mmCIF file of C-alpha atoms in Angstrom:
data_model
loop_
_atom_site.group_PDB
_atom_site.id
_atom_site.type_symbol
_atom_site.label_atom_id
_atom_site.label_comp_id
_atom_site.label_asym_id
_atom_site.label_seq_id
_atom_site.Cartn_x
_atom_site.Cartn_y
_atom_site.Cartn_z
ATOM 1 C CA MET A 1 0.000 0.000 0.000
ATOM 2 C CA TRP A 2 2.443 2.697 1.161
ATOM 3 C CA ASN A 3 6.160 2.511 1.053
ATOM 4 C CA LEU A 4 6.722 3.016 4.763
ATOM 5 C CA ASP A 5 10.478 3.275 4.395
ATOM 6 C CA ARG A 6 10.063 6.551 2.517
ATOM 7 C CA ILE A 7 8.172 8.260 5.364
ATOM 8 C CA PRO A 8 10.698 10.467 7.121
ATOM 9 C CA ASN A 9 11.380 9.642 10.737
ATOM 10 C CA GLU A 10 10.633 13.242 11.744
ATOM 11 C CA ILE A 11 6.937 12.640 11.011
ATOM 12 C CA ILE A 12 6.439 9.405 12.931
ATOM 13 C CA GLY A 13 9.376 9.400 15.287
ATOM 14 C CA GLN A 14 12.857 7.905 15.487
ATOM 15 C CA GLY A 15 13.740 4.243 15.804
ATOM 16 C CA ARG A 16 10.507 2.644 14.818
ATOM 17 C CA ASN A 17 10.232 -0.576 12.934
ATOM 18 C CA LYS A 18 7.798 -1.280 10.119
ATOM 19 C CA SER A 19 4.866 -2.424 12.298
ATOM 20 C CA SER A 20 5.146 0.572 14.601
ATOM 21 C CA LYS A 21 5.118 2.843 11.548
ATOM 22 C CA ILE A 22 1.838 1.229 10.421
ATOM 23 C CA ALA A 23 0.373 1.668 13.880
ATOM 24 C CA ALA A 24 1.385 5.337 13.819
ATOM 25 C CA ILE A 25 -0.213 5.979 10.422
ATOM 26 C CA ALA A 26 -3.365 3.891 10.766
ATOM 27 C CA PRO A 27 -5.434 6.303 12.910
ATOM 28 C CA HIS A 28 -4.771 9.118 10.476
ATOM 29 C CA SER A 29 -5.797 7.055 7.468
ATOM 30 C CA ARG A 30 -8.936 5.897 9.270
ATOM 31 C CA LEU A 31 -9.968 9.505 9.834
ATOM 32 C CA ILE A 32 -9.383 10.283 6.173
ATOM 33 C CA MET A 33 -11.469 7.288 5.103
ATOM 34 C CA ILE A 34 -14.298 8.201 7.478
ATOM 35 C CA ARG A 35 -14.312 11.779 6.189
ATOM 36 C CA LEU A 36 -14.361 10.579 2.583
ATOM 37 C CA LEU A 37 -17.267 8.223 3.287
ATOM 38 C CA LEU A 38 -19.236 10.977 5.026
ATOM 39 C CA PHE A 39 -18.594 13.349 2.150
ATOM 40 C CA ALA A 40 -19.698 10.702 -0.378
ATOM 41 C CA ALA A 41 -22.889 10.090 1.617
ATOM 42 C CA LEU A 42 -23.563 13.827 1.741
ATOM 43 C CA VAL A 43 -23.054 14.232 -1.999
ATOM 44 C CA SER A 44 -25.246 11.253 -2.865
ATOM 45 C CA THR A 45 -28.004 12.527 -0.568
ATOM 46 C CA ALA A 46 -27.797 15.986 -2.095
ATOM 47 C CA LEU A 47 -28.025 14.531 -5.576
ATOM 48 C CA ALA A 48 -30.948 12.308 -4.633
ATOM 49 C CA CYS A 49 -32.909 15.055 -2.848
ATOM 50 C CA GLY A 50 -31.816 18.050 -4.877
ATOM 51 C CA PRO A 51 -33.933 20.128 -7.231
ATOM 52 C CA ARG A 52 -35.672 18.145 -9.897
ATOM 53 C CA SER A 53 -35.960 18.936 -13.528
ATOM 54 C CA ARG A 54 -38.872 20.913 -14.966
ATOM 55 C CA ALA A 55 -40.174 17.768 -16.652
ATOM 56 C CA THR A 56 -41.019 16.285 -13.248
ATOM 57 C CA TYR A 57 -43.443 19.049 -12.306
ATOM 58 C CA PRO A 58 -46.539 19.775 -14.400
ATOM 59 C CA ALA A 59 -46.894 23.286 -15.734
ATOM 60 C CA ARG A 60 -49.102 25.596 -13.700
ATOM 61 C CA PRO A 61 -52.436 26.351 -15.301
ATOM 62 C CA ALA A 62 -52.988 29.969 -16.201
ATOM 63 C CA GLN A 63 -55.078 31.659 -13.546
ATOM 64 C CA ARG A 64 -58.129 33.523 -14.695
ATOM 65 C CA PRO A 65 -58.758 36.903 -13.124
ATOM 66 C CA ARG A 66 -61.356 36.728 -10.404
ATOM 67 C CA PRO A 67 -64.588 38.630 -10.970
ATOM 68 C CA ALA A 68 -65.209 41.614 -8.747
ATOM 69 C CA PRO A 69 -67.326 40.744 -5.711
ATOM 70 C CA ARG A 70 -70.924 41.790 -5.934
ATOM 71 C CA PRO A 71 -72.261 44.015 -3.185
ATOM 72 C CA HIS A 72 -74.649 42.185 -0.911
ATOM 73 C CA PRO A 73 -78.034 43.738 -0.252
ATOM 74 C CA PRO A 74 -78.345 45.048 3.300
ATOM 75 C CA THR A 75 -79.890 42.518 5.615
ATOM 76 C CA PRO A 76 -82.985 43.734 7.419
ATOM 77 C CA LYS A 77 -82.474 44.041 11.155
ATOM 78 C CA PRO A 78 -84.951 42.139 13.292
ATOM 79 C CA ALA A 79 -87.433 44.230 15.188
ATOM 80 C CA PRO A 80 -86.679 44.466 18.913
ATOM 81 C CA ALA A 81 -88.662 41.993 20.953
ATOM 82 C CA PRO A 82 -91.216 43.556 23.269
ATOM 83 C CA ALA A 83 -90.104 43.596 26.881
ATOM 84 C CA PRO A 84 -91.901 41.097 29.118
ATOM 85 C CA GLN A 85 -94.457 42.726 31.336
ATOM 86 C CA PRO A 86 -94.257 41.862 35.015
ATOM 87 C CA ALA A 87 -97.262 40.085 36.440
ATOM 88 C CA PRO A 88 -99.387 42.418 38.552
ATOM 89 C CA SER A 89 -98.975 41.423 42.161
ATOM 90 C CA THR A 90 -101.167 43.894 43.973
ATOM 91 C CA PRO A 91 -103.011 42.905 47.077
ATOM 92 C CA ALA A 92 -106.750 43.541 47.133
ATOM 93 C CA SER A 93 -106.504 46.111 49.941
ATOM 94 C CA THR A 94 -104.258 48.598 48.072
ATOM 95 C CA PRO A 95 -105.544 50.512 45.094
ATOM 96 C CA SER A 96 -104.018 49.359 41.850
ATOM 97 C CA THR A 97 -101.602 51.776 40.276
ATOM 98 C CA PRO A 98 -100.289 51.260 36.813
ATOM 99 C CA THR A 99 -96.789 49.810 36.961
ATOM 100 C CA PRO A 100 -94.327 51.332 34.519
ATOM 101 C CA VAL A 101 -93.260 48.928 31.810
ATOM 102 C CA PHE A 102 -89.618 49.138 30.748
ATOM 103 C CA THR A 103 -89.269 49.400 27.028
ATOM 104 C CA SER A 104 -86.071 49.863 25.141
ATOM 105 C CA PRO A 105 -85.559 53.401 23.908
ATOM 106 C CA PRO A 106 -86.464 53.914 20.282
ATOM 107 C CA THR A 107 -83.535 53.264 18.020
ATOM 108 C CA THR A 108 -82.415 56.044 15.786
ATOM 109 C CA THR A 109 -80.890 55.142 12.499
ATOM 110 C CA THR A 110 -78.796 57.125 10.096
ATOM 111 C CA ALA A 111 -79.626 57.598 6.442
ATOM 112 C CA ALA A 112 -77.501 54.563 5.540
ATOM 113 C CA GLY A 113 -79.579 52.342 7.813
ATOM 114 C CA GLU A 114 -76.932 51.971 10.552
ATOM 115 C CA GLU A 115 -77.714 52.579 14.172
ATOM 116 C CA GLU A 116 -76.114 55.520 15.872
ATOM 117 C CA PRO A 117 -72.907 54.721 17.758
ATOM 118 C CA HIS A 118 -74.115 55.637 21.244
ATOM 119 C CA ILE A 119 -77.013 53.210 20.936
ATOM 120 C CA GLU A 120 -74.743 50.386 19.810
ATOM 121 C CA GLU A 121 -72.433 51.155 22.717
ATOM 122 C CA ASP A 122 -75.340 50.967 25.172
ATOM 123 C CA ARG A 123 -76.363 47.597 23.773
ATOM 124 C CA ARG A 124 -72.811 46.274 24.018
ATOM 125 C CA ARG A 125 -72.565 47.512 27.612
ATOM 126 C CA ARG A 126 -75.803 45.759 28.536
ATOM 127 C CA ARG A 127 -74.566 42.523 26.995
ATOM 128 C CA ARG A 128 -71.225 42.750 28.827
ATOM 129 C CA ASP A 129 -72.879 43.486 32.154
ATOM 130 C CA VAL A 130 -74.961 40.344 31.827
ATOM 131 C CA HIS A 131 -72.143 38.003 30.782
ATOM 132 C CA PRO A 132 -70.667 36.114 33.801
ATOM 133 C CA LEU A 133 -67.115 36.044 32.436
ATOM 134 C CA TYR A 134 -67.149 39.783 32.046
ATOM 135 C CA ALA A 135 -68.357 40.165 35.630
ATOM 136 C CA GLU A 136 -65.438 37.992 36.858
ATOM 137 C CA GLU A 137 -62.999 40.025 34.815
ATOM 138 C CA GLN A 138 -64.378 43.254 36.269
ATOM 139 C CA GLN A 139 -64.039 41.844 39.775
ATOM 140 C CA ASP A 140 -60.407 40.826 39.134
ATOM 141 C CA LEU A 141 -59.626 44.292 37.803
ATOM 142 C CA GLN A 142 -61.247 45.893 40.818
ATOM 143 C CA VAL A 143 -59.114 43.765 43.179
ATOM 144 C CA GLN A 144 -55.965 44.704 41.259
ATOM 145 C CA VAL A 145 -56.835 48.406 41.453
ATOM 146 C CA GLU A 146 -57.464 48.151 45.193
ATOM 147 C CA LEU A 147 -54.118 46.391 45.710
ATOM 148 C CA ALA A 148 -52.298 49.009 43.667
ATOM 149 C CA LEU A 149 -53.932 51.821 45.624
ATOM 150 C CA SER A 150 -53.073 50.172 48.946
ATOM 151 C CA PHE A 151 -49.386 49.930 47.939
ATOM 152 C CA HIS A 152 -49.241 53.567 46.867
ATOM 153 C CA SER A 153 -50.905 54.936 49.982
#
């Protein structure tokens, strides 16, 4: 394989016989072989997984331009449900007085058919006040504010 007599003694050391020279060179050659095998595996993987030719992929179909979306007609808003009237619970001894019935305030709409912002805000507030998760969140915020105020005072 190699002519070991030609390797200068400065590289592998003085006074070594032929078998000790092989033992001194073998680890180096093993590293070279391992590196070559790893490089060959890397190259073969890159060639196998690399970009493919255009013939492999079908051509993309030409995309037609999309038509412009049509405007949707405005959806009619449902009429507000009448508020439930409380059952009259008047004893016979007291004179009956008419009980006021709560009705939602009349909604005012703009020319475009949208409700005015303050009315929408009132509706959102009523919904939030009723929702239990919102009530918990409000309670947590109130506790945090109280803690912050107690630290600052």
